[in-house]
PDB file of C-alpha atoms in Angstrom:
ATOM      1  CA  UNK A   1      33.466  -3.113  33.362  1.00 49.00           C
ATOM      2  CA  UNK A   2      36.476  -5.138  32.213  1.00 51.00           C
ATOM      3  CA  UNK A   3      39.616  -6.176  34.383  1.00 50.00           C
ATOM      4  CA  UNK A   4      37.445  -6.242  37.412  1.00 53.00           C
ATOM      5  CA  UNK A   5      37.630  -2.598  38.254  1.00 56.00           C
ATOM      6  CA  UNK A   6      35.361   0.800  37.331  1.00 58.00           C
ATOM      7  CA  UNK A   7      38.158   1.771  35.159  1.00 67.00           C
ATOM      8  CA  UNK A   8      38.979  -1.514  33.220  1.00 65.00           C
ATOM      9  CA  UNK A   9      42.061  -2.351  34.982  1.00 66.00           C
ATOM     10  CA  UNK A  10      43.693  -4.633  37.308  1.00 63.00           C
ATOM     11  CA  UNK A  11      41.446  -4.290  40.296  1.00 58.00           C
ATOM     12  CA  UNK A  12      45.052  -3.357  42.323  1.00 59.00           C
ATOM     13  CA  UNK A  13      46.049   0.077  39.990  1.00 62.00           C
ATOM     14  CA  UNK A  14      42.465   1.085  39.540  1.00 65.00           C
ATOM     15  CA  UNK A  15      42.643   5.316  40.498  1.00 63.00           C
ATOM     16  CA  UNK A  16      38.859   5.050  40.700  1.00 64.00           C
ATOM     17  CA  UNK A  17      38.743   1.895  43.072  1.00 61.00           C
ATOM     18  CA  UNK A  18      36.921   2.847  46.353  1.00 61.00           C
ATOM     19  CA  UNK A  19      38.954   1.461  49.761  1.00 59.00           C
ATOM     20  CA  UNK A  20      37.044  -0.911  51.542  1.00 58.00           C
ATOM     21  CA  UNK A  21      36.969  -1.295  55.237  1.00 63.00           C
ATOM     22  CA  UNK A  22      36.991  -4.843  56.231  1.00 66.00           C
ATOM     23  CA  UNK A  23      34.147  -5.512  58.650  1.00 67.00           C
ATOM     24  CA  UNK A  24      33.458  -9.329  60.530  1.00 72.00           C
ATOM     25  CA  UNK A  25      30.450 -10.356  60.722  1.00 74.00           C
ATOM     26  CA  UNK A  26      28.495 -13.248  63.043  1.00 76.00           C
ATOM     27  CA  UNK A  27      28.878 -16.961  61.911  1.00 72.00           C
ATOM     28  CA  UNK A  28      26.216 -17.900  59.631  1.00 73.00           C
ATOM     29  CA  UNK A  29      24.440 -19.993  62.211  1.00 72.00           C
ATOM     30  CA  UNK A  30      24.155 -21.262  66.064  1.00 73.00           C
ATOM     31  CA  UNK A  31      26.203 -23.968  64.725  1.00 68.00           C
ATOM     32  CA  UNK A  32      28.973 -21.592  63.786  1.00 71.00           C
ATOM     33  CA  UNK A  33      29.613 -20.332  67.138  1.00 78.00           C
ATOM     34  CA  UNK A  34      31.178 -24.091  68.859  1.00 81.00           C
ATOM     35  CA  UNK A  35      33.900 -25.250  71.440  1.00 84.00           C
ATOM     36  CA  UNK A  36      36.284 -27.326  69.280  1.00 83.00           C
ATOM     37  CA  UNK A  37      38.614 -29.326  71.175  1.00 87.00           C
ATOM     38  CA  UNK A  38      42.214 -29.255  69.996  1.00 92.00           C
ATOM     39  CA  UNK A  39      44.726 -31.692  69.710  1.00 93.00           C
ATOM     40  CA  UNK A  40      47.532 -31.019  72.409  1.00 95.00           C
ATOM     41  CA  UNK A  41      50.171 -30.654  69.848  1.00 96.00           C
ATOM     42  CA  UNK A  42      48.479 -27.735  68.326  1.00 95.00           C
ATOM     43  CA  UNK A  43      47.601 -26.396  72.139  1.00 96.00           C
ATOM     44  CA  UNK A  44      51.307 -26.042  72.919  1.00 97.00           C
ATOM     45  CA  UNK A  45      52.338 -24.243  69.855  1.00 97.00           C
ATOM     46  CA  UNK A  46      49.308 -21.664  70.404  1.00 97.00           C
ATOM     47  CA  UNK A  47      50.529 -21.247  73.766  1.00 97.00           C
ATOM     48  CA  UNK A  48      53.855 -20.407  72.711  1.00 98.00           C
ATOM     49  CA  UNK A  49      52.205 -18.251  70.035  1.00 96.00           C
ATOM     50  CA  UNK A  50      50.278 -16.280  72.697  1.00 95.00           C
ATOM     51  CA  UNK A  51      54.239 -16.069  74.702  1.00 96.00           C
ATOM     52  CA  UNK A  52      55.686 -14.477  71.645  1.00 95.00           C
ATOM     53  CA  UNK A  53      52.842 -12.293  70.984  1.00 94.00           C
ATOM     54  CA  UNK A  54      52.970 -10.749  74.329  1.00 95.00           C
ATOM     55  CA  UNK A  55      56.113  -9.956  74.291  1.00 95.00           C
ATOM     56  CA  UNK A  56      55.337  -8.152  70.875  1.00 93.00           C
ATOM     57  CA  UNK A  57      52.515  -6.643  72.778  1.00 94.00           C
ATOM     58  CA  UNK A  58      54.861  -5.185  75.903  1.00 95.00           C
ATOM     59  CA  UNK A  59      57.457  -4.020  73.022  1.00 94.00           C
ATOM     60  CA  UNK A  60      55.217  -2.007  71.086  1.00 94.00           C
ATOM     61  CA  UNK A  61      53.497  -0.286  74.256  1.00 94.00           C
ATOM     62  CA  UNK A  62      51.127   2.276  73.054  1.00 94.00           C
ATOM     63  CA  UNK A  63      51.613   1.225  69.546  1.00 95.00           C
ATOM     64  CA  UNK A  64      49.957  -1.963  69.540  1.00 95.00           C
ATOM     65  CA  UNK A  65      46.225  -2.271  68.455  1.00 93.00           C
ATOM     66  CA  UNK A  66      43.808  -4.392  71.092  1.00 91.00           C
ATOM     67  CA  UNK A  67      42.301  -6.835  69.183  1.00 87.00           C
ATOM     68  CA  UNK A  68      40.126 -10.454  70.215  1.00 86.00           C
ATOM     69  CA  UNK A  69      42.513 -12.179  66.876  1.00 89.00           C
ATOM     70  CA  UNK A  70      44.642 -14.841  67.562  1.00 92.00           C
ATOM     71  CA  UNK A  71      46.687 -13.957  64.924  1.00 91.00           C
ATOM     72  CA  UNK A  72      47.488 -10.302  64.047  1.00 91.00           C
ATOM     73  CA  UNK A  73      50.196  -8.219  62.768  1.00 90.00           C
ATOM     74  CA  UNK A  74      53.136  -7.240  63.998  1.00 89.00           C
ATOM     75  CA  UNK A  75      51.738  -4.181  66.089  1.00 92.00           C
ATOM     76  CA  UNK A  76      48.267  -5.624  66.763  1.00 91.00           C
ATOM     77  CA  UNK A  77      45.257  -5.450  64.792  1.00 89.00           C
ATOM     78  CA  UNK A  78      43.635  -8.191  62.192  1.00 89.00           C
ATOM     79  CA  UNK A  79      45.621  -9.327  59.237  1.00 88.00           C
ATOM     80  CA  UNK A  80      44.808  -8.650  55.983  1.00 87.00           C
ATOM     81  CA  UNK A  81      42.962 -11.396  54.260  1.00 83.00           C
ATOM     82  CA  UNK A  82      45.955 -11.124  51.587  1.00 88.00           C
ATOM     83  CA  UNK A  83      47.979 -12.060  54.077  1.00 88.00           C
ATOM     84  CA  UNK A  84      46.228 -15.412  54.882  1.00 87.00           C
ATOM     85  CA  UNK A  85      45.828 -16.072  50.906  1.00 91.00           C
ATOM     86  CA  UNK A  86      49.540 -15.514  50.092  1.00 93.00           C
ATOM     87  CA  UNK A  87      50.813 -17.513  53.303  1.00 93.00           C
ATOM     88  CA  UNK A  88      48.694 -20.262  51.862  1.00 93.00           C
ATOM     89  CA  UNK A  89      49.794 -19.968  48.311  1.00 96.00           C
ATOM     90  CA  UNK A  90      53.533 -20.534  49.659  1.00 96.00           C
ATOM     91  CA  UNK A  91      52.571 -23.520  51.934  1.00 95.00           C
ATOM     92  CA  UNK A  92      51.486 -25.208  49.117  1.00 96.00           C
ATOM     93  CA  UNK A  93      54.124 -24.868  47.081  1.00 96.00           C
ATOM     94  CA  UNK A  94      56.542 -25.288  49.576  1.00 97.00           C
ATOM     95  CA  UNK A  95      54.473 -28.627  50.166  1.00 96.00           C
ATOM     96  CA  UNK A  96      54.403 -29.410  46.077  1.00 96.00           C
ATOM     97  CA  UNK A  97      51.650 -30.214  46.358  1.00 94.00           C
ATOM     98  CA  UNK A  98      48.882 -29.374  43.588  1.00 94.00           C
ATOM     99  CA  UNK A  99      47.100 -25.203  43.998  1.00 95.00           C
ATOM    100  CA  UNK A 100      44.094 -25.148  45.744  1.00 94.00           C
ATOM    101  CA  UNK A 101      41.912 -22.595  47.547  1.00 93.00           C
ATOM    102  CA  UNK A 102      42.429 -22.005  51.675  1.00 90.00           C
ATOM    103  CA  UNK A 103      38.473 -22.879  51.926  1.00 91.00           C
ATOM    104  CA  UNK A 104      39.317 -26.622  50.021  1.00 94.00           C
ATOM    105  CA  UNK A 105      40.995 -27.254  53.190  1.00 93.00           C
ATOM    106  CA  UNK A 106      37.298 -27.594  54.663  1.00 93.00           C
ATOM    107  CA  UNK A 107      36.981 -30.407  52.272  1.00 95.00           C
ATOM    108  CA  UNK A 108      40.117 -32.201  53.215  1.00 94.00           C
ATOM    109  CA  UNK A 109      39.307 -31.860  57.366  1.00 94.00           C
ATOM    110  CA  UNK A 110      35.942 -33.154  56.448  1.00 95.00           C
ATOM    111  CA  UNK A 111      37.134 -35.617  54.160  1.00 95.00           C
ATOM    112  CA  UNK A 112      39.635 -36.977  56.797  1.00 95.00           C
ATOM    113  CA  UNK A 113      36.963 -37.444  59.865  1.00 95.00           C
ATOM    114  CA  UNK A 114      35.284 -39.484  57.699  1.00 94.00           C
ATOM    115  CA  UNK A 115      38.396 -41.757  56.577  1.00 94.00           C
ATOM    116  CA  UNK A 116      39.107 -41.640  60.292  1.00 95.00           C
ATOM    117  CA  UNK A 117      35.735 -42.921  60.729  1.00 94.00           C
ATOM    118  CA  UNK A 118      34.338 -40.357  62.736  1.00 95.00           C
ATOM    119  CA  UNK A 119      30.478 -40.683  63.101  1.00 95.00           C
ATOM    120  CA  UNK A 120      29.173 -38.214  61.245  1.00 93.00           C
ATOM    121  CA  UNK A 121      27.372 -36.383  64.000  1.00 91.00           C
ATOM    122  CA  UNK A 122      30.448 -35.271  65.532  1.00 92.00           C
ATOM    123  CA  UNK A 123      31.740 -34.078  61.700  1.00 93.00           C
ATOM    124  CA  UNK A 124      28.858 -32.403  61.483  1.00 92.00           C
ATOM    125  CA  UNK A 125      29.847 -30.845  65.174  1.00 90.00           C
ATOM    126  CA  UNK A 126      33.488 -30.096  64.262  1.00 91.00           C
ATOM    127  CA  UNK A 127      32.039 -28.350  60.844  1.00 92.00           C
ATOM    128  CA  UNK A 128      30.117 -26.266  62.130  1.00 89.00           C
ATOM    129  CA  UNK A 129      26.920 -28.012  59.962  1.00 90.00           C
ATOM    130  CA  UNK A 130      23.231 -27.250  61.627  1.00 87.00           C
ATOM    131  CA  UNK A 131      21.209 -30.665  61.872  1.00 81.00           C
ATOM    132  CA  UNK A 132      18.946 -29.519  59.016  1.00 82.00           C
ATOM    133  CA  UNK A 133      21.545 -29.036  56.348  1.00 86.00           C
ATOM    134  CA  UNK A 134      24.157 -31.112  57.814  1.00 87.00           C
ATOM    135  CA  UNK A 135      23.521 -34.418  55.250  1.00 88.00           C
ATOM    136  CA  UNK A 136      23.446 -31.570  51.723  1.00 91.00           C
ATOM    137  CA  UNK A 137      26.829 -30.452  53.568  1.00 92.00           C
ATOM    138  CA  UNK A 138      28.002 -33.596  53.635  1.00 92.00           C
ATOM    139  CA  UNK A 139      27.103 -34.329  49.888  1.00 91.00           C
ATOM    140  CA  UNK A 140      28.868 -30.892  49.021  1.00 93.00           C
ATOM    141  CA  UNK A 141      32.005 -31.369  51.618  1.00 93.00           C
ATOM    142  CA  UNK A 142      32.728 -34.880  51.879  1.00 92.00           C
ATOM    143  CA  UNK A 143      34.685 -36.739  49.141  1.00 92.00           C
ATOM    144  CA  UNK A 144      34.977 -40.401  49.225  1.00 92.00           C
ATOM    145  CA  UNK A 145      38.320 -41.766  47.291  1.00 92.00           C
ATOM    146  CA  UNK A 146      37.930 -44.655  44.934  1.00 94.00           C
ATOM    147  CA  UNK A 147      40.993 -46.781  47.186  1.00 93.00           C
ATOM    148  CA  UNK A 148      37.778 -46.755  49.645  1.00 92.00           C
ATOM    149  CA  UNK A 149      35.194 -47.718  47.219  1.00 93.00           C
ATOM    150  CA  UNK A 150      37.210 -50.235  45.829  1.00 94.00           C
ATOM    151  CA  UNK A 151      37.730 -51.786  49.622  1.00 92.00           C
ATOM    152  CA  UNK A 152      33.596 -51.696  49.752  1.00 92.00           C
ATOM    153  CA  UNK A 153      33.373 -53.310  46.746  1.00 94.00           C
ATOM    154  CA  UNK A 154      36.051 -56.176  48.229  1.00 93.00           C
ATOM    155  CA  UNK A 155      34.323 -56.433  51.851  1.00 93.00           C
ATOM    156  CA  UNK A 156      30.963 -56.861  49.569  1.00 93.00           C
ATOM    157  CA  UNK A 157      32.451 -59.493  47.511  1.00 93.00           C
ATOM    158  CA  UNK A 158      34.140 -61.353  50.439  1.00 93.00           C
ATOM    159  CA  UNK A 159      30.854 -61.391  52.255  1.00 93.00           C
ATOM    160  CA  UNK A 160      28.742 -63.063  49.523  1.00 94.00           C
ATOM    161  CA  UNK A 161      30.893 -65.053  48.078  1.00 92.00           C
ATOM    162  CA  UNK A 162      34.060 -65.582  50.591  1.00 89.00           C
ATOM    163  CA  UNK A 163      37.652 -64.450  50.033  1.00 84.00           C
ATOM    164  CA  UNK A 164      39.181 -64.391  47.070  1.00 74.00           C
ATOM    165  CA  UNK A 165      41.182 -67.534  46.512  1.00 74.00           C
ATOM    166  CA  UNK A 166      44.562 -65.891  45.725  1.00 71.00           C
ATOM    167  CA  UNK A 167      44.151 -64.369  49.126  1.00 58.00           C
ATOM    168  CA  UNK A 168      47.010 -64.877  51.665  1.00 61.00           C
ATOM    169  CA  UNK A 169      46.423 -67.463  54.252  1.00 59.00           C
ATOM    170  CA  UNK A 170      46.533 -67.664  57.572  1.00 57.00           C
ATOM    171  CA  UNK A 171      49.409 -69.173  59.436  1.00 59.00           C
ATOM    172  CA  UNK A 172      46.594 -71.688  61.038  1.00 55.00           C
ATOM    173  CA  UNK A 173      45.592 -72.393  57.286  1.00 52.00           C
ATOM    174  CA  UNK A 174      49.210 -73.337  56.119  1.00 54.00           C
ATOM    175  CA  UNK A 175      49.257 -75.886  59.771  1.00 55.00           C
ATOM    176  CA  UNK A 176      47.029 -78.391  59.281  1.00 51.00           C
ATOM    177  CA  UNK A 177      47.669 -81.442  59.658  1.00 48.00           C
TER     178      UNK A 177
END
C-alpha cells in the first residue's frame, strides 16, 4: 500500500477509498468528563456565539441539523475535523508563528499553568489527567524552558552563597551613612 490509500494514491483521489462515518466516542476516563471554569472574556464571546448561532438556527428552520456541538456548520450538524485542522493551520500562520499540531496546544495550556504556578493538582484537574497517571502526564505534557532553569539555578546560587556582587542594590544600600 503506498500513498496511504488501497490504490497507491493520495488518500483524497483514491476510487477505491471506503467513506467513513465519523462517530464520537466517551472521554478516555472519569477524568475526561470535568466542569472547567472559564475565564469571563471567553464566556462573553461564547455567549455571543450561541446569539449568532440561533439566529442561524431560526433562519434555516427545518434545514438545520440538532446537534449537542458548540460549534457546527452553517446549517447545524458537527464540523468536519478538516475543518478544525485547516482553521488551525491559518491561525498559525496568520500568527507567524512556527507549524505545529492543534493537540501541541495541550502542551502549551499545560506548560503555561505551570509558569503561572498553578499547583499541579489543579493542572492535573484542568487536563483532564486521572491521579494515577497524572505525574507520567506531566513528564510527557509539561515542558520547562531553560529562562526558568536558569532562574533555579540563580535562586540556588543566591541562597548558598548570597547575591551576586554585580547585583543592583537597593536604594537603602546606596543610603548609608
Amino acid at each position: 500500500m503506498q500513498g496511504g490509500s488501497p490504490c497507491g494514491r493520495k488518500a483524497g483521489y483514491c476510487p477505491d477509498r471506503k467513506q467513513v462515518r465519523r462517530e464520537t466516542k466517551n472521554t478516555k476516563s472519569r477524568a475526561g468528563r470535568r466542569a472547567v471554569p472559564l475565564p469571563g472574556p471567553l464566556v462573553v464571546m461564547l455567549r455571543k456565539h450561541k446569539e449568532v448561532q440561533a439566529r442561524e438556527r431560526k433562519t434555516a428552520g427545518n434545514l438545520w441539523t440538532e446537534s449537542d456541538y458548540v460549534f457546527t456548520k452553517p446549517l447545524g450538524g458537527p464540523l468536519s475535523p478538516n475543518t478544525d485542522y485547516h482553521d488551525w493551520k491559518r491561525l498559525l500562520e496568520d500568527a507567524r508563528v512556527r507549524d505545529a499540531r492543534l493537540h501541541d496546544a495541550r502542551h502549551t495550556a499545560a506548560t503555561v499553568l505551570m509558569l503561572l504556578g498553578i499547583p499541579d493538582r489543579v493542572i492535573d484537574q484542568i487536563m483532564g489527567w486521572e491521579a494515577g497517571t497524572s505525574s507520567r502526564m506531566r513528564a510527557r505534557y509539561l515542558h520547562v524552558p531553560d529562562a526558568m532553569l536558569k532562574e533555579v539555578a540563580q535562586k540556588i546560587a543566591d541562597a548558598i552563597w548570597g547575591p551576586a556582587p554585580n547585583a543592583p542594590m537597593d536604594k537603602d544600600q546606596n543610603n548609608e551613612g
